[in-house]
Amino acid sequence: MSATDLSRLRPMTCEQSHLTRPDGSASLHQGNTSVLVAVYGPGEVKMNKEIIDKSTVEVMYKPKTGLPGCAEKFQERILRNTCETIIATTLHPRTSIDIIIQEMQNSGSLLACCINAACLALMDAAVSMKCLVAAVTCVIDSEGEKILDPTDKQESEAIASFVFAFDNRDFNVITVHSKGSYTNEQLQSCLVTCREASVSIFQFYRDLVTKMVEKNL
Amino acid sequence: MADHLGKVVIPGQVLKEFQESEATSKVIIGPGLRRESDLILASKAGVLRHKQPNFYWVDCRQKRYVPARAEHVIGIIAGKAGDVFKVDIGGSEQATLSYLAFEGATKRNRPDVKVGDLVYARLVVANKDMEPELVCIDSNGKSNGMGVIRDGGFMFSCSLNTIRKILSPDCILLKTLGKSLPFEIAVGVNGRVWVKGRSIQETIAIVNAIPSIEFMNNDQIKTMCRKLFDAMTGFD
């Protein structure tokens, strides 16, 4: 496989505002991995969760089958920290922004798909954001080759896997989630590849907004 | 700024070259834009718009209302707490409406307002740190169209940009609808609209017509109103 083949992400399609009750919703498909996100906010917050100078960001992650357990709580934490970084929480103190993520199908790179879908749903709900976030998954297989946006088969056979989330202002890293054993050089080279790939994801977001605006005008 | 105007912006995008007003050499940035030390960034995804001389804002599609001062909203009385009513205006917090903020209300002469009533009111206090406050009188003490909405009708919700569209002077929807089906309407910028037609069928027809114009231009609106009136005359 040549470097250019590895740098290509799976095709992405997205549908926004298709749920009527939430303030914003997005359904994102990356290859066969598919995630549905609903955003409510800024809305009422329970007294015990209220923060006086910021908005409380809550994420609920629902797996396709079974009840949510510890692994889901861990996913929620990563997603919550990523979303809290990009939302301008100080604009809405004593309110709550609820993000509900439903896994529809997992064919690899699920966490990155969840982060991207959450960002799209927040955009659709017109929540004030400091920047957008784009997440890319990269795995290192048994031969030491990098594979971007792996399928679940490639993910299960990988030695190490990384999820990097970047912002669209300076392409700095917002979140890193890594699994397996890897060297520092491998980490840095995966970071660079993922950063290049995130540019195409931000372009995808912009194209979505343009399409929606054209429909309106 | 000329290259961004009327163009799509996404959150985190840095915007440059704003035109200042000649009088005050200031630029006024509105909803969807925020300042970070020297930079102006977009905080919502939409179209950047400009009004002479120096107003800029981002036009985006939003359902959730965030209260802002001096806006007219439709609220639902949710309860009483001492000398104030608690009103649901669709924001994150309930607003307060004092008993005395109605035309002709005094401590002895209480206004006739019950829980569950609809009120058309104006926000006097609305910022991120305080509870919103409503009044049903203007600065002269007159009601000026505000107050409790009585005698039937139907209230529904639609997105905030649809509300702004029907309130804009360019949109011909209300005028066209009114020529064939006379109705009474109260539009709250919190996404709520109250409509009362001559009969239930006409009210329902208008209630269905209003949210459908979200993506229509004036010609499509005219066609839609004509089709609607043709269908309605079949009922008589």
Coordinates of C-alpha atoms in Angstrom, one line a residue:
Chain A
M1 CA 0.0 0.0 0.0
S2 CA 1.3 3.4 -0.9
A3 CA 1.3 6.4 1.4
T4 CA -1.5 8.1 -0.6
D5 CA -3.8 5.1 -0.2
L6 CA -3.3 5.1 3.5
S7 CA -4.0 8.8 3.8
R8 CA -7.5 8.5 2.4
L9 CA -10.4 8.4 4.9
R10 CA -13.6 6.4 4.3
P11 CA -16.4 8.4 2.6
M12 CA -18.4 10.5 5.0
T13 CA -22.1 11.4 4.8
C14 CA -24.1 13.3 7.2
E15 CA -27.7 14.3 7.8
Q16 CA -28.6 17.2 10.1
S17 CA -31.8 18.4 11.7
H18 CA -33.7 15.2 11.0
L19 CA -34.9 14.8 14.6
T20 CA -37.8 17.1 15.5
R21 CA -37.6 17.3 19.3
P22 CA -33.9 18.1 20.0
D23 CA -32.4 21.5 19.4
G24 CA -29.9 20.0 17.1
S25 CA -29.2 16.5 15.6
A26 CA -26.8 14.9 13.3
S27 CA -26.4 11.4 11.9
L28 CA -22.9 10.7 10.6
H29 CA -21.7 7.7 8.5
Q30 CA -18.0 7.1 8.1
G31 CA -17.8 4.1 5.8
N32 CA -20.1 1.6 7.6
T33 CA -19.7 3.1 11.0
S34 CA -22.7 5.1 11.9
V35 CA -23.6 7.3 14.9
L36 CA -26.7 9.4 15.7
V37 CA -26.3 12.4 18.0
A38 CA -28.9 14.7 19.6
V39 CA -28.1 18.0 21.4
Y40 CA -30.4 19.9 23.8
G41 CA -29.2 23.2 25.0
P42 CA -28.6 25.6 26.6
G43 CA -31.4 24.4 28.8
E44 CA -32.4 23.9 32.4
V45 CA -29.9 22.3 34.8
K46 CA -30.5 20.5 38.0
M47 CA -29.4 22.4 41.1
N48 CA -26.8 19.9 42.1
K49 CA -25.1 20.0 38.7
E50 CA -25.3 23.8 38.3
I51 CA -22.0 25.7 37.7
I52 CA -22.3 29.4 38.4
D53 CA -20.0 30.7 35.7
K54 CA -20.2 28.0 33.1
S55 CA -22.5 25.8 31.3
T56 CA -22.6 22.1 32.4
V57 CA -21.9 19.8 29.5
E58 CA -23.3 16.3 29.8
V59 CA -22.8 13.4 27.5
M60 CA -24.9 10.3 27.4
Y61 CA -23.5 7.5 25.2
K62 CA -25.8 4.6 24.4
P63 CA -24.3 1.4 22.9
K64 CA -26.2 -0.5 20.2
T65 CA -26.9 -3.5 22.5
G66 CA -26.9 -4.0 26.2
L67 CA -27.0 -1.5 29.0
P68 CA -24.4 1.2 29.3
G69 CA -21.5 0.0 31.5
C70 CA -18.0 1.1 32.5
A71 CA -16.6 1.2 29.0
E72 CA -19.5 3.5 28.0
K73 CA -18.8 5.7 31.0
F74 CA -15.2 6.0 29.8
Q75 CA -16.3 7.0 26.3
E76 CA -18.7 9.5 27.8
R77 CA -15.8 11.1 29.7
I78 CA -13.6 11.5 26.6
L79 CA -16.4 12.9 24.6
R80 CA -17.5 15.2 27.4
N81 CA -14.0 16.6 27.8
T82 CA -13.6 17.1 24.1
C83 CA -17.0 18.9 23.7
E84 CA -16.4 21.1 26.8
T85 CA -13.2 22.3 25.2
I86 CA -14.9 23.5 22.1
I87 CA -18.2 24.9 23.5
A88 CA -18.1 28.5 24.7
T89 CA -19.4 27.5 28.1
T90 CA -18.9 30.9 29.8
L91 CA -21.6 32.4 27.6
H92 CA -24.4 30.3 29.2
P93 CA -23.7 30.0 33.0
R94 CA -26.1 27.9 35.1
T95 CA -27.5 26.1 32.1
S96 CA -27.0 22.6 30.7
I97 CA -26.0 21.4 27.3
D98 CA -26.9 17.7 26.9
I99 CA -25.4 15.6 24.2
I100 CA -26.9 12.1 23.6
I101 CA -24.9 9.8 21.4
Q102 CA -26.5 6.6 20.0
E103 CA -24.2 4.0 18.4
M104 CA -26.0 2.7 15.3
Q105 CA -23.2 0.5 13.8
N106 CA -19.6 0.0 14.7
S107 CA -17.3 -0.9 11.8
G108 CA -14.2 0.6 13.2
S109 CA -13.1 4.1 14.3
L110 CA -16.1 4.5 16.5
L111 CA -14.7 7.1 18.9
A112 CA -13.6 9.4 16.1
C113 CA -17.0 9.1 14.5
C114 CA -18.7 10.0 17.8
I115 CA -16.6 13.1 18.2
N116 CA -17.2 14.3 14.7
A117 CA -21.0 13.6 14.9
A118 CA -21.2 15.5 18.3
C119 CA -19.5 18.5 16.7
L120 CA -21.9 18.4 13.8
A121 CA -24.9 18.2 16.1
L122 CA -23.6 21.1 18.2
M123 CA -23.3 23.1 15.0
D124 CA -26.8 22.2 14.0
A125 CA -28.1 23.3 17.4
A126 CA -26.3 26.7 17.0
V127 CA -24.5 26.3 20.3
S128 CA -21.8 28.9 20.5
M129 CA -18.5 27.3 20.0
K130 CA -14.9 28.4 20.2
C131 CA -13.8 26.1 17.3
L132 CA -14.8 22.9 15.6
V133 CA -13.2 19.5 16.3
A134 CA -12.3 16.8 13.8
A135 CA -11.2 13.4 15.1
V136 CA -9.1 10.8 13.1
T137 CA -8.2 7.3 14.0
C138 CA -4.9 5.8 13.1
V139 CA -3.6 2.3 13.8
I140 CA -0.3 0.6 13.5
D141 CA -0.6 -3.0 12.1
S142 CA 1.7 -5.9 12.7
E143 CA 4.1 -4.8 9.9
G144 CA 4.5 -1.4 11.4
E145 CA 2.4 0.3 8.7
K146 CA 0.0 3.1 9.5
I147 CA -3.6 2.7 8.6
L148 CA -6.0 5.7 8.7
D149 CA -9.7 5.3 9.6
P150 CA -9.4 1.5 10.1
T151 CA -12.3 -1.0 9.7
D152 CA -13.1 -3.1 12.8
K153 CA -11.0 -6.0 11.4
Q154 CA -8.0 -3.8 11.0
E155 CA -8.5 -2.3 14.5
S156 CA -8.7 -5.7 16.1
E157 CA -5.5 -6.9 14.4
A158 CA -3.6 -3.6 15.2
I159 CA -0.6 -3.4 17.6
A160 CA -1.4 0.2 18.6
S161 CA -4.2 2.5 17.9
F162 CA -4.6 6.3 18.3
V163 CA -7.5 8.7 18.1
F164 CA -6.4 12.4 17.6
A165 CA -8.9 15.3 17.8
F166 CA -7.8 18.6 16.3
D167 CA -9.3 22.1 16.4
N168 CA -9.8 24.1 13.2
R169 CA -8.0 27.3 14.2
D170 CA -4.4 26.2 14.6
F171 CA -4.9 22.4 14.2
N172 CA -3.7 21.9 17.7
V173 CA -4.5 18.6 19.5
I174 CA -7.5 18.7 21.7
T175 CA -7.8 15.0 22.6
V176 CA -5.5 11.9 22.3
H177 CA -6.7 8.4 23.0
S178 CA -4.2 5.6 22.6
K179 CA -4.1 1.9 23.0
G180 CA -1.4 -0.7 22.7
S181 CA 2.4 -0.3 22.7
Y182 CA 4.2 2.1 20.4
T183 CA 7.3 4.2 20.2
N184 CA 7.5 8.0 20.5
E185 CA 8.4 8.2 16.8
Q186 CA 5.3 6.2 15.8
L187 CA 3.1 8.5 17.9
Q188 CA 4.6 11.6 16.3
S189 CA 4.3 10.3 12.8
C190 CA 0.7 9.2 13.3
L191 CA -0.1 12.6 14.8
V192 CA 1.3 14.3 11.6
T193 CA -0.7 12.0 9.3
C194 CA -3.9 12.5 11.3
R195 CA -3.5 16.3 11.3
E196 CA -3.3 16.3 7.5
A197 CA -6.4 14.1 7.3
S198 CA -8.3 16.4 9.6
V199 CA -8.1 19.2 7.0
S200 CA -10.4 17.2 4.7
I201 CA -12.9 16.7 7.6
F202 CA -13.1 20.4 8.3
Q203 CA -13.7 21.0 4.6
F204 CA -16.5 18.4 4.8
Y205 CA -18.1 20.4 7.7
R206 CA -17.8 23.6 5.6
D207 CA -19.4 22.0 2.6
L208 CA -22.3 20.8 4.8
V209 CA -22.9 24.3 6.1
T210 CA -22.7 25.8 2.6
K211 CA -25.2 23.2 1.3
M212 CA -27.6 24.1 4.1
V213 CA -27.3 27.8 3.5
E214 CA -27.9 27.4 -0.2
K215 CA -31.1 25.6 0.5
N216 CA -32.2 28.5 2.6
L217 CA -31.2 31.4 0.2
Chain B
M1 CA -14.6 41.9 4.9
A2 CA -16.0 42.0 1.4
D3 CA -14.9 38.5 0.7
H4 CA -16.7 37.1 3.8
L5 CA -19.9 39.0 3.4
G6 CA -22.9 36.9 2.4
K7 CA -20.5 33.9 2.7
V8 CA -20.5 30.9 4.9
V9 CA -18.6 31.0 8.2
I10 CA -17.9 28.2 10.6
P11 CA -17.1 28.4 14.3
G12 CA -13.4 29.1 14.9
Q13 CA -13.0 31.0 11.7
V14 CA -11.1 34.3 12.1
L15 CA -12.7 37.2 10.4
K16 CA -10.9 40.3 9.2
E17 CA -11.3 43.7 7.6
F18 CA -14.5 45.0 9.2
Q19 CA -15.8 48.3 8.1
E20 CA -16.0 50.8 10.9
S21 CA -18.6 53.5 11.3
E22 CA -17.3 56.9 10.4
A23 CA -18.9 58.6 13.3
T24 CA -17.7 56.4 16.1
S25 CA -15.0 54.3 14.4
K26 CA -16.5 51.3 16.1
V27 CA -17.6 48.0 14.7
I28 CA -20.7 46.4 16.3
I29 CA -20.6 42.6 16.3
G30 CA -23.8 40.8 16.9
P31 CA -25.0 37.2 17.5
G32 CA -22.7 34.5 16.3
L33 CA -19.6 36.6 16.5
R34 CA -17.2 36.9 19.5
R35 CA -14.1 38.8 20.3
E36 CA -11.0 37.2 21.6
S37 CA -8.4 39.9 22.5
D38 CA -7.5 41.3 19.0
L39 CA -9.4 38.8 16.9
I40 CA -13.0 38.5 15.9
L41 CA -14.1 34.9 15.5
A42 CA -17.4 33.3 14.4
S43 CA -19.0 31.2 17.1
K44 CA -21.9 29.8 15.0
A45 CA -22.1 28.2 11.6
G46 CA -24.1 30.2 9.1
V47 CA -24.0 33.2 6.8
L48 CA -22.2 36.4 7.8
R49 CA -24.5 39.4 7.3
H50 CA -23.9 43.1 7.3
K51 CA -26.1 46.1 7.9
Q52 CA -24.9 49.7 7.2
P53 CA -22.9 51.2 8.7
N54 CA -21.1 48.9 11.0
F55 CA -23.4 46.0 12.2
Y56 CA -22.2 42.4 11.6
W57 CA -23.8 39.1 12.7
V58 CA -24.1 35.5 11.7
D59 CA -27.5 34.3 10.4
C60 CA -27.9 30.6 11.5
R61 CA -30.6 28.1 12.0
Q62 CA -31.6 27.8 15.6
K63 CA -34.4 26.3 17.6
R64 CA -33.5 27.1 21.2
Y65 CA -34.2 30.6 22.4
V66 CA -31.6 32.5 24.4
P67 CA -33.3 35.5 26.1
A68 CA -32.2 39.0 25.0
R69 CA -33.3 42.4 26.2
A70 CA -36.1 44.4 24.5
E71 CA -37.5 41.3 22.6
H72 CA -41.2 40.6 22.4
V73 CA -42.0 37.0 23.4
I74 CA -45.0 34.8 24.0
G75 CA -44.8 33.2 27.5
I76 CA -46.9 30.6 29.3
I77 CA -47.7 31.4 33.0
A78 CA -46.2 28.5 34.8
G79 CA -46.9 29.5 38.4
K80 CA -47.1 32.2 41.0
A81 CA -44.4 33.1 43.5
G82 CA -45.3 35.8 45.9
D83 CA -45.8 39.0 43.9
V84 CA -44.6 37.7 40.6
F85 CA -45.7 35.2 38.0
K86 CA -43.2 32.6 36.8
V87 CA -43.4 32.5 33.0
D88 CA -42.0 29.8 30.6
I89 CA -40.4 31.6 27.6
G90 CA -38.6 28.6 26.2
G91 CA -35.2 29.5 27.5
S92 CA -33.0 27.8 30.1
E93 CA -34.7 29.6 33.0
Q94 CA -38.3 30.7 33.7
A95 CA -38.8 34.5 33.6
T96 CA -40.6 36.6 36.2
L97 CA -43.5 38.9 35.4
S98 CA -44.6 41.2 38.2
Y99 CA -48.3 41.7 39.0
L100 CA -47.9 45.4 38.6
A101 CA -46.4 45.2 35.1
F102 CA -49.8 45.2 33.4
E103 CA -51.7 48.3 32.2
G104 CA -54.0 49.7 34.9
A105 CA -52.7 47.3 37.6
T106 CA -52.3 48.5 41.1
K107 CA -51.9 46.7 44.4
R108 CA -55.7 46.8 44.9
N109 CA -56.6 46.1 41.3
R110 CA -54.9 42.8 40.5
P111 CA -54.7 41.7 36.8
D112 CA -56.9 38.8 35.7
V113 CA -54.1 36.2 35.0
K114 CA -54.3 32.5 35.7
V115 CA -51.7 29.7 35.5
G116 CA -51.7 28.4 32.0
D117 CA -52.5 31.7 30.3
L118 CA -50.6 33.0 27.3
V119 CA -49.0 36.4 27.6
Y120 CA -47.3 38.6 25.0
A121 CA -44.6 40.5 26.9
R122 CA -41.3 42.3 26.5
L123 CA -38.0 41.3 28.2
V124 CA -36.6 44.1 30.3
V125 CA -33.8 42.1 32.0
A126 CA -32.1 39.3 30.1
N127 CA -28.5 38.5 30.4
K128 CA -26.5 35.4 31.0
D129 CA -26.1 36.0 34.8
M130 CA -29.6 37.0 35.9
E131 CA -33.1 35.5 35.8
P132 CA -35.0 37.1 32.8
E133 CA -37.8 39.6 33.7
L134 CA -40.8 40.5 31.6
V135 CA -43.3 43.4 31.5
C136 CA -46.5 43.8 29.7
I137 CA -46.4 47.6 29.5
D138 CA -44.1 49.9 27.5
S139 CA -42.1 52.8 29.0
N140 CA -45.3 55.1 29.0
G141 CA -47.3 52.6 31.0
K142 CA -49.5 51.6 28.1
S143 CA -50.0 48.0 27.1
N144 CA -49.4 48.6 23.4
G145 CA -50.7 45.2 22.3
M146 CA -49.0 43.3 25.1
G147 CA -50.8 41.4 27.9
V148 CA -52.8 38.2 28.3
I149 CA -53.9 36.6 25.0
R150 CA -57.5 35.6 25.4
D151 CA -60.4 34.0 23.5
G152 CA -59.1 30.9 21.8
G153 CA -56.7 30.7 18.9
F154 CA -53.7 28.3 18.7
M155 CA -50.1 28.6 19.7
F156 CA -47.3 26.6 18.0
S157 CA -43.5 26.7 17.9
C158 CA -41.2 27.0 15.0
S159 CA -37.5 27.7 14.5
L160 CA -36.1 31.2 15.3
N161 CA -35.0 31.9 11.8
T162 CA -38.5 31.2 10.4
I163 CA -39.8 33.8 12.9
R164 CA -37.3 36.4 11.8
K165 CA -38.2 35.6 8.2
I166 CA -41.9 36.2 8.6
L167 CA -41.3 39.3 10.6
S168 CA -39.0 40.8 8.0
P169 CA -40.5 43.5 5.8
D170 CA -39.4 41.6 2.6
C171 CA -41.5 38.5 3.4
I172 CA -45.0 38.6 1.9
L173 CA -46.4 35.6 3.8
L174 CA -48.6 37.4 6.4
K175 CA -49.9 39.9 3.9
T176 CA -50.8 37.3 1.3
L177 CA -52.4 34.9 3.8
G178 CA -54.3 37.8 5.3
K179 CA -55.9 38.8 1.9
S180 CA -57.7 35.5 1.6
L181 CA -57.9 34.3 5.2
P182 CA -58.2 37.1 7.7
F183 CA -56.6 36.2 11.0
E184 CA -55.1 37.6 14.2
I185 CA -51.5 36.8 15.0
A186 CA -49.0 37.4 17.8
V187 CA -45.4 36.5 17.0
G188 CA -42.9 36.0 19.8
V189 CA -39.2 35.9 18.8
N190 CA -38.8 33.0 21.2
G191 CA -40.0 30.8 18.5
R192 CA -43.7 30.9 19.5
V193 CA -46.6 32.1 17.3
W194 CA -50.3 32.5 18.3
V195 CA -52.8 32.5 15.5
K196 CA -56.6 32.9 15.5
G197 CA -58.6 32.5 12.3
R198 CA -62.3 32.9 11.7
S199 CA -62.9 29.2 12.1
I200 CA -61.0 26.1 13.3
Q201 CA -60.3 24.9 9.8
E202 CA -58.8 28.3 8.8
T203 CA -56.7 28.5 12.0
I204 CA -55.3 25.0 11.3
A205 CA -54.6 26.0 7.7
I206 CA -52.6 29.1 8.8
V207 CA -50.8 27.1 11.5
N208 CA -49.6 24.6 8.9
A209 CA -48.7 27.3 6.4
I210 CA -46.3 29.3 8.6
P211 CA -43.6 26.8 9.5
S212 CA -43.5 25.5 5.9
I213 CA -42.1 28.7 4.5
E214 CA -38.7 28.2 6.1
F215 CA -36.9 27.4 2.8
M216 CA -39.3 29.2 0.4
N217 CA -38.7 32.4 -1.5
N218 CA -41.5 34.9 -2.1
D219 CA -42.7 33.3 -5.4
Q220 CA -43.0 29.9 -3.8
I221 CA -44.9 31.5 -0.8
K222 CA -47.4 33.1 -3.2
T223 CA -48.0 29.8 -4.9
M224 CA -48.4 28.0 -1.6
C225 CA -50.9 30.6 -0.4
R226 CA -52.9 30.3 -3.6
K227 CA -53.0 26.5 -3.4
L228 CA -54.0 26.8 0.3
F229 CA -56.9 29.2 -0.4
D230 CA -58.1 27.0 -3.3
A231 CA -58.2 24.0 -0.9
M232 CA -59.9 26.0 1.8
T233 CA -62.7 27.2 -0.5
G234 CA -63.6 23.5 -1.0
F235 CA -64.5 23.4 2.7
D236 CA -67.1 26.2 2.5

